[in-house]
């Protein structure tokens, strides 16, 4: 049987890391089995669903490269089938109309609370005589439709979860849950099960919070005479204090869109997310798409909750350091022809892109990116820390200026003189510049390090970066000379 899985988000907020991981695991399972990945937007909660959230889901999956094979289907489009199913359950006695008012239910709930027993609806409308039901309906008394959970004390629902193993629940512990609201709208628990059957889903791969719904959904399937899909529930992702991730608590860092904005490579993020709850038998961590599809297996999803190590307020580690490490490693090692389009997009965004980078300066562009990528954690850094390579309008880091320029006032005269020297070089590469520096420092009786560090700050604004001479080579003779000539402006005369 062909494997069919689905990602079924509710478009009621932003797409978060947990949701994206669910999508990823479904996608991996589909690809691994030459199956079908269905995207279903569960928009039955009309008050909370927004078009913007739908768009964010589509954009997010597209950005991650998790292409779906069918859909997006919209749950509301299947409303007729949901109601038809509810009616079938009514007809077969697996569901009943409940006319209890909110006030009546409140009284029942309060009585249970007073007696310190967990409240469940007592099923009184289940026993209403047919004439009474008829009369109430004629009179237009509002009602909900409840599922009639088997009341045999020995009855239980069980399923073999691919991650959590055998899960069993006594029917007595499942109340007669509502499947259609009094305004006639079917509830998620019903729609979700009906749609899984309609979409011929073979494996339901979803967050562990779905486990609570599964027995009820299995009861619905049993009542309809349908074989339920296989379930695989994934552990939740918690923060380092073991709290569930949420935008309210953790802010943007849990939203997928944020990773895109802050310069993540989509695959680096996928690779990181894959390990939030799954591990390879040999402990390997870096995978290409094809390798991950090959290695991934539902049976290796951990039961333990996974931890997203995010510490608020640490700007350097603005997300889990492991995620940053993955991104940096990909940036540093991926094939240049795959990286360059991302760098181009980043520079375009920042207004630093020049068409010549793809034309006559193509080779220069690639060399420059290759040189600077070694130290970057995100794509953003190509336009921030890397700005001095693509524009003359870059900023100077105060600390670097203090340490490398202001501390050595002689550089005020020396750097322009060095500039004149460099301007005369017939060949401007890292060897010739290095020779020029060494002999210049020796002649002037000053430590080479002082001239080197001063130059670094004068031409790039910082005190860190690639080797100075390689850096000078990619910056090029004209820019280096010009920036060194302007250095005195950074070192006020006493
Ligand atoms: N719409 C549900 C959610 O977003 C789907 C749960 C499921 O995958 O069955 O939580």
XYZ file of C-alpha atoms and ligand atoms in Angstrom:
504
model
C 0.000 0.000 0.000
C 1.348 3.407 -0.893
C 2.404 5.482 2.089
C 0.360 8.665 2.409
C 1.104 11.180 5.143
C -0.087 14.661 5.820
C 0.893 17.865 7.500
C -2.311 19.310 8.928
C -1.628 22.674 10.558
C -4.336 24.929 11.892
C -3.765 28.391 10.441
C -4.377 30.129 13.718
C -0.947 31.607 14.374
C 2.568 31.533 13.089
C 4.361 28.451 11.830
C 6.712 27.481 14.643
C 9.713 25.218 14.939
C 7.622 22.362 16.354
C 5.172 22.553 13.448
C 7.967 22.761 10.926
C 9.571 19.669 12.447
C 6.255 17.800 12.114
C 6.141 18.802 8.460
C 9.739 17.675 8.011
C 9.183 14.233 9.542
C 6.105 13.690 7.390
C 7.939 14.802 4.293
C 10.898 12.538 5.099
C 8.632 9.551 5.626
C 6.821 10.202 2.367
C 10.045 10.570 0.397
C 11.648 7.559 2.015
C 8.722 5.369 1.006
C 8.055 6.925 -2.386
C 4.839 8.001 -0.800
C 2.637 11.052 -0.988
C 2.923 14.118 1.220
C -0.420 15.866 1.593
C -0.806 19.403 2.889
C -4.111 19.977 4.617
C -4.988 23.287 6.181
C -7.280 22.663 9.146
C -9.206 25.894 9.071
C -12.393 24.810 10.835
C -11.802 27.244 13.679
C -13.191 30.171 11.726
C -12.682 32.733 14.466
C -8.999 32.049 14.782
C -7.966 31.044 11.259
C -6.412 33.741 9.112
C -5.321 33.961 5.506
C -2.063 35.415 6.625
C -1.329 32.296 8.658
C -2.168 30.108 5.663
C 0.254 32.103 3.555
C 2.923 31.763 6.206
C 2.535 27.991 6.176
C 2.826 27.812 2.401
C 5.791 30.196 2.326
C 7.498 28.435 5.217
C 7.261 24.964 3.673
C 8.336 26.276 0.298
C 11.313 28.011 1.853
C 12.323 24.838 3.707
C 12.081 22.899 0.461
C 9.438 20.534 1.837
C 7.362 20.356 -1.295
C 3.951 18.737 -0.931
C 2.442 16.415 -3.512
C -1.238 17.091 -2.902
C -3.150 20.052 -1.600
C -3.302 22.397 0.003
C -6.687 20.984 0.873
C -8.811 23.154 3.116
C -10.733 21.405 5.821
C -13.716 23.748 5.551
C -14.165 22.628 1.937
C -15.040 19.190 3.245
C -17.787 20.418 5.586
C -20.554 18.478 3.816
C -18.705 15.217 4.372
C -18.140 16.042 8.044
C -21.844 16.607 8.607
C -22.816 13.607 6.575
C -20.542 11.531 8.806
C -22.075 13.010 11.950
C -25.511 12.104 10.626
C -24.397 8.596 9.831
C -23.159 8.234 13.401
C -26.532 9.513 14.630
C -28.384 7.047 12.468
C -26.319 4.097 13.593
C -26.680 5.039 17.255
C -23.009 5.937 17.663
C -23.892 9.528 18.375
C -26.792 11.396 19.910
C -28.227 14.871 20.240
C -27.567 16.580 23.529
C -29.898 19.402 24.495
C -28.257 20.255 27.802
C -27.805 23.981 28.171
C -24.584 25.586 29.265
C -26.191 26.330 32.635
C -27.183 22.702 33.145
C -23.678 21.558 32.295
C -22.229 24.151 34.665
C -24.352 22.778 37.478
C -23.104 19.266 36.723
C -19.518 20.485 36.583
C -19.805 22.345 39.868
C -21.358 19.347 41.551
C -18.440 17.197 40.375
C -15.964 19.774 41.612
C -17.676 19.936 44.981
C -17.493 16.161 45.234
C -13.860 16.316 44.082
C -14.343 13.979 41.176
C -13.155 14.634 37.644
C -16.072 15.951 35.647
C -17.339 14.082 32.636
C -20.685 14.601 31.003
C -23.065 12.077 32.489
C -24.700 11.160 29.202
C -28.234 11.956 30.318
C -29.395 12.965 26.793
C -28.322 9.596 25.540
C -31.388 8.160 27.138
C -33.925 10.684 25.849
C -36.989 9.013 24.330
C -37.415 9.495 20.610
C -40.609 11.564 21.051
C -38.874 13.977 23.321
C -36.004 14.450 20.908
C -38.519 15.022 18.173
C -40.444 17.553 20.246
C -37.338 19.503 21.201
C -36.153 19.594 17.608
C -39.549 20.811 16.420
C -39.401 23.513 19.057
C -35.981 24.548 17.797
C -34.140 23.772 21.054
C -30.419 24.019 20.266
C -28.343 20.872 20.592
C -24.848 19.544 20.093
C -24.057 16.108 18.746
C -22.070 13.873 21.050
C -20.302 10.656 20.314
C -21.761 7.769 22.296
C -18.666 6.215 23.822
C -19.170 2.522 24.657
C -20.159 2.234 28.295
C -19.275 -1.393 28.827
C -16.907 -1.250 31.841
C -14.475 -3.619 30.175
C -14.371 -1.744 26.876
C -11.056 -0.080 25.950
C -9.440 1.515 22.941
C -5.883 0.609 22.133
C -3.398 1.393 19.421
C 0.246 0.695 18.768
C 1.986 3.976 18.438
C 5.180 3.698 16.405
C 6.967 5.880 18.932
C 5.195 5.399 22.244
C 4.297 1.768 21.831
C 0.988 0.382 23.018
C -1.407 3.031 24.259
C -4.604 1.885 25.896
C -7.495 3.792 27.372
C -10.609 2.581 29.124
C -13.768 3.774 27.429
C -15.165 4.711 30.822
C -12.461 7.368 30.968
C -13.564 8.901 27.702
C -16.583 11.122 27.952
C -19.253 11.423 25.329
C -17.327 14.078 23.414
C -18.970 16.674 21.229
C -18.508 16.200 17.491
C -20.868 18.925 16.201
C -21.447 22.249 17.927
C -24.835 23.795 18.522
C -24.326 26.161 15.574
C -24.051 23.094 13.353
C -20.304 23.267 12.887
C -18.428 19.988 13.230
C -15.503 19.917 15.633
C -11.867 19.335 14.907
C -11.834 15.839 16.456
C -14.358 14.647 13.881
C -13.094 16.623 10.879
C -9.528 15.517 11.416
C -10.494 11.826 11.478
C -12.885 12.122 8.537
C -10.270 13.945 6.464
C -7.561 11.431 7.241
C -9.829 8.751 5.879
C -10.820 10.878 2.885
C -7.164 11.634 2.096
C -6.342 7.924 2.516
C -3.692 8.709 5.111
C -1.708 5.644 6.110
C 0.491 7.235 8.824
C -0.467 10.042 11.142
C 2.786 11.642 12.283
C 2.039 14.449 14.698
C 3.012 16.012 18.013
C 2.581 14.109 21.260
C -0.215 16.495 22.232
C -2.279 14.579 19.675
C -2.142 11.383 21.769
C -5.058 12.585 23.874
C -7.256 12.742 20.765
C -6.253 9.453 19.259
C -8.502 7.098 21.301
C -11.522 9.256 20.447
C -10.608 9.254 16.787
C -10.169 5.495 16.836
C -13.647 5.188 18.343
C -14.985 7.244 15.454
C -13.224 5.000 12.937
C -14.520 1.886 14.640
C -18.059 3.235 14.621
C -17.737 3.920 10.912
C -16.198 0.530 10.235
C -12.970 2.068 8.981
C -9.473 0.790 9.668
C -7.574 3.556 11.471
C -4.234 4.788 10.153
C -0.984 4.005 11.947
C -0.024 6.622 14.516
C 3.416 7.983 15.347
C 3.446 10.735 17.922
C 6.533 12.840 18.280
C 7.951 14.161 21.521
C 7.382 17.801 22.265
C 10.152 20.316 21.973
C 10.813 22.145 25.226
C 13.150 24.921 26.237
C 16.086 24.389 28.570
C 13.769 24.892 31.560
C 11.464 22.215 30.189
C 8.697 24.608 29.240
C 6.784 24.122 26.013
C 7.939 26.476 23.273
C 5.566 29.282 22.531
C 5.756 32.659 20.928
C 4.183 34.259 23.958
C 6.976 32.983 26.182
C 9.914 32.811 23.858
C 9.162 35.401 21.208
C 10.153 35.297 17.550
C 12.857 32.715 18.096
C 10.310 29.901 17.912
C 8.836 31.085 14.613
C 10.099 29.734 11.349
C 9.928 33.116 9.622
C 12.503 34.473 12.024
C 15.142 31.981 10.891
C 14.653 33.050 7.339
C 14.910 36.715 8.278
C 18.043 36.200 10.307
C 19.887 34.351 7.588
C 19.430 30.642 8.018
C 19.965 28.262 5.150
C 16.754 26.255 4.897
C 18.502 22.919 4.780
C 20.720 23.746 7.764
C 17.559 24.404 9.746
C 15.940 21.177 8.502
C 19.020 19.207 9.466
C 18.953 20.766 12.938
C 15.207 20.162 13.338
C 15.564 16.559 12.234
C 17.662 15.959 15.346
C 15.057 17.464 17.653
C 13.501 14.132 18.450
C 15.271 11.764 16.094
C 18.778 10.372 15.979
C 20.729 8.213 13.625
C 21.958 4.842 14.990
C 25.587 5.791 14.386
C 25.259 9.215 15.988
C 25.884 10.996 12.723
C 24.505 14.524 12.600
C 25.113 16.107 9.204
C 23.047 14.864 6.293
C 22.216 16.015 2.802
C 18.562 15.772 1.823
C 19.086 12.437 0.137
C 21.114 11.069 3.020
C 18.541 12.114 5.592
C 15.709 10.560 3.582
C 17.714 7.363 3.519
C 18.637 7.428 7.216
C 15.348 8.640 8.696
C 13.122 6.101 10.381
C 10.029 6.569 12.509
C 11.230 3.817 14.821
C 14.173 5.987 15.861
C 12.101 8.902 17.064
C 12.832 9.401 20.755
C 10.119 9.302 23.340
C 11.839 11.792 25.556
C 10.998 15.395 24.924
C 13.643 17.167 22.934
C 15.276 20.290 24.197
C 15.706 23.497 22.305
C 18.549 25.169 24.164
C 17.656 28.745 23.880
C 18.726 31.295 26.454
C 16.913 34.620 26.207
C 19.007 37.758 26.111
C 22.179 36.216 24.689
C 22.488 38.110 21.417
C 25.392 36.055 20.135
C 23.493 32.836 20.732
C 20.131 34.257 19.731
C 18.907 30.724 19.083
C 20.052 27.245 20.092
C 23.878 27.281 19.657
C 23.603 23.941 17.930
C 21.340 25.449 15.284
C 23.890 28.215 14.722
C 26.661 25.652 14.547
C 24.761 23.774 11.851
C 24.172 26.919 9.870
C 27.809 28.006 10.161
C 29.048 24.593 9.125
C 26.836 24.576 6.047
C 27.849 28.114 5.127
C 31.493 27.191 5.454
C 31.420 23.873 3.629
C 28.625 23.816 1.086
C 29.452 23.978 -2.623
C 30.003 27.579 -3.694
C 27.514 27.374 -6.535
C 24.812 26.510 -3.995
C 25.830 29.208 -1.551
C 26.212 32.097 -3.983
C 22.500 32.507 -4.796
C 21.778 32.867 -1.070
C 24.510 35.460 -0.692
C 23.168 37.264 -3.726
C 19.687 37.398 -2.190
C 21.113 38.715 1.056
C 23.138 41.420 -0.673
C 20.145 42.388 -2.793
C 18.066 42.807 0.334
C 20.732 44.981 1.852
C 21.141 47.066 -1.331
C 24.707 45.837 -1.765
C 24.275 43.738 -4.869
C 25.957 44.760 -8.141
C 25.248 43.023 -11.421
C 28.969 42.908 -12.084
C 29.222 40.253 -9.344
C 27.691 37.945 -11.878
C 29.502 39.513 -14.804
C 33.066 40.745 -15.020
C 33.606 40.500 -11.237
C 32.195 37.034 -10.963
C 35.450 35.385 -10.079
C 36.265 38.095 -7.559
C 32.858 37.734 -5.967
C 33.207 34.003 -5.543
C 36.720 34.344 -4.106
C 35.580 36.990 -1.648
C 32.594 34.977 -0.447
C 34.804 31.924 -0.113
C 37.281 33.875 1.995
C 34.824 35.450 4.387
C 32.320 32.614 4.788
C 34.621 30.659 7.075
C 33.692 32.826 10.045
C 30.004 33.456 9.504
C 27.096 31.873 11.320
C 24.294 33.336 9.226
C 23.757 34.706 5.745
C 23.018 38.081 7.305
C 26.665 38.450 8.159
C 27.558 38.730 4.473
C 25.841 42.107 4.488
C 26.737 43.188 8.019
C 30.187 41.973 8.944
C 30.968 41.536 5.248
C 29.763 44.966 4.241
C 33.269 46.404 3.794
C 33.878 43.973 0.928
C 30.889 45.106 -1.054
C 30.623 48.777 -0.182
C 32.792 51.695 0.895
C 30.076 52.777 3.240
C 30.782 50.544 6.237
C 30.940 51.294 9.935
C 33.854 51.270 12.337
C 33.737 49.306 15.528
C 34.637 51.665 18.401
C 36.587 49.056 20.307
C 38.623 48.126 17.277
C 39.392 51.768 16.505
C 40.468 52.337 20.080
C 42.642 49.266 20.277
C 44.183 49.246 16.825
C 44.337 52.908 15.819
C 43.977 55.370 18.699
C 46.500 53.541 20.828
C 49.158 54.107 18.195
C 49.008 57.760 17.124
C 52.004 57.321 14.834
C 49.683 55.417 12.481
C 48.191 58.760 11.544
C 51.267 59.479 9.471
C 52.329 55.931 8.815
C 49.189 54.570 7.207
C 49.000 57.191 4.407
C 52.668 56.588 3.762
C 52.025 52.864 3.596
C 49.195 53.627 1.191
C 51.629 55.384 -1.161
C 53.886 52.398 -0.963
C 51.079 49.971 -1.759
C 49.889 52.173 -4.604
C 53.169 51.553 -6.357
C 53.000 47.772 -6.277
C 52.833 46.373 -9.786
C 51.292 43.150 -8.528
C 48.827 43.377 -5.650
C 48.379 40.013 -4.056
C 48.817 38.600 -0.612
C 52.515 37.888 -1.111
C 53.462 41.261 -2.491
C 51.452 43.095 0.149
C 52.934 41.024 2.914
C 56.469 41.802 1.683
C 55.604 45.485 1.498
C 54.269 45.453 5.056
C 57.232 43.688 6.533
C 59.801 45.932 4.917
C 57.767 49.019 5.735
C 57.572 48.093 9.435
C 61.253 47.278 9.556
C 62.233 50.544 7.895
C 60.107 52.524 10.309
C 61.271 50.561 13.323
C 57.734 49.679 14.346
C 56.305 46.270 15.129
C 54.677 44.698 12.064
C 51.710 43.717 14.222
C 50.850 47.345 14.897
C 50.766 48.218 11.204
C 48.877 45.020 10.401
C 46.191 45.532 13.020
C 45.895 49.231 12.261
C 45.468 48.472 8.581
C 42.864 45.827 9.298
C 40.726 48.279 11.200
C 41.291 51.102 8.717
C 40.214 49.001 5.735
C 37.474 46.884 7.331
C 36.310 48.696 10.459
C 36.912 45.727 12.763
C 39.618 43.804 14.523
C 38.619 40.378 13.278
C 38.335 38.720 9.907
C 40.338 36.550 7.552
C 44.118 36.805 7.253
C 44.993 40.425 6.510
C 46.911 39.837 3.304
C 44.272 37.635 1.784
C 41.775 40.252 2.776
C 43.794 43.028 1.110
C 44.001 40.975 -2.047
C 40.233 40.636 -2.356
C 39.599 44.224 -1.355
C 41.939 45.259 -4.170
C 44.635 47.842 -4.525
C 42.475 50.900 -5.160
C 40.194 50.393 -2.216
C 42.967 49.528 0.192
C 44.994 52.569 -0.817
C 42.009 54.841 -0.568
C 40.916 53.557 2.825
C 44.433 53.847 4.231
C 44.644 57.413 2.979
C 41.490 58.224 4.872
C 42.769 56.648 8.101
C 43.964 59.935 9.667
C 40.327 60.976 9.936
C 39.925 58.139 12.440
C 42.936 59.177 14.500
C 42.549 62.771 15.645
C 45.849 64.630 16.069
C 46.631 65.519 19.675
N -4.732 20.811 13.091
C -4.122 20.056 14.143
C -3.027 20.876 14.783
O -2.514 21.783 14.163
C -3.562 18.791 13.541
C -3.205 17.731 14.469
C -2.933 16.474 13.642
O -1.887 16.472 12.946
O -3.742 15.583 13.613
O -2.712 20.657 15.920
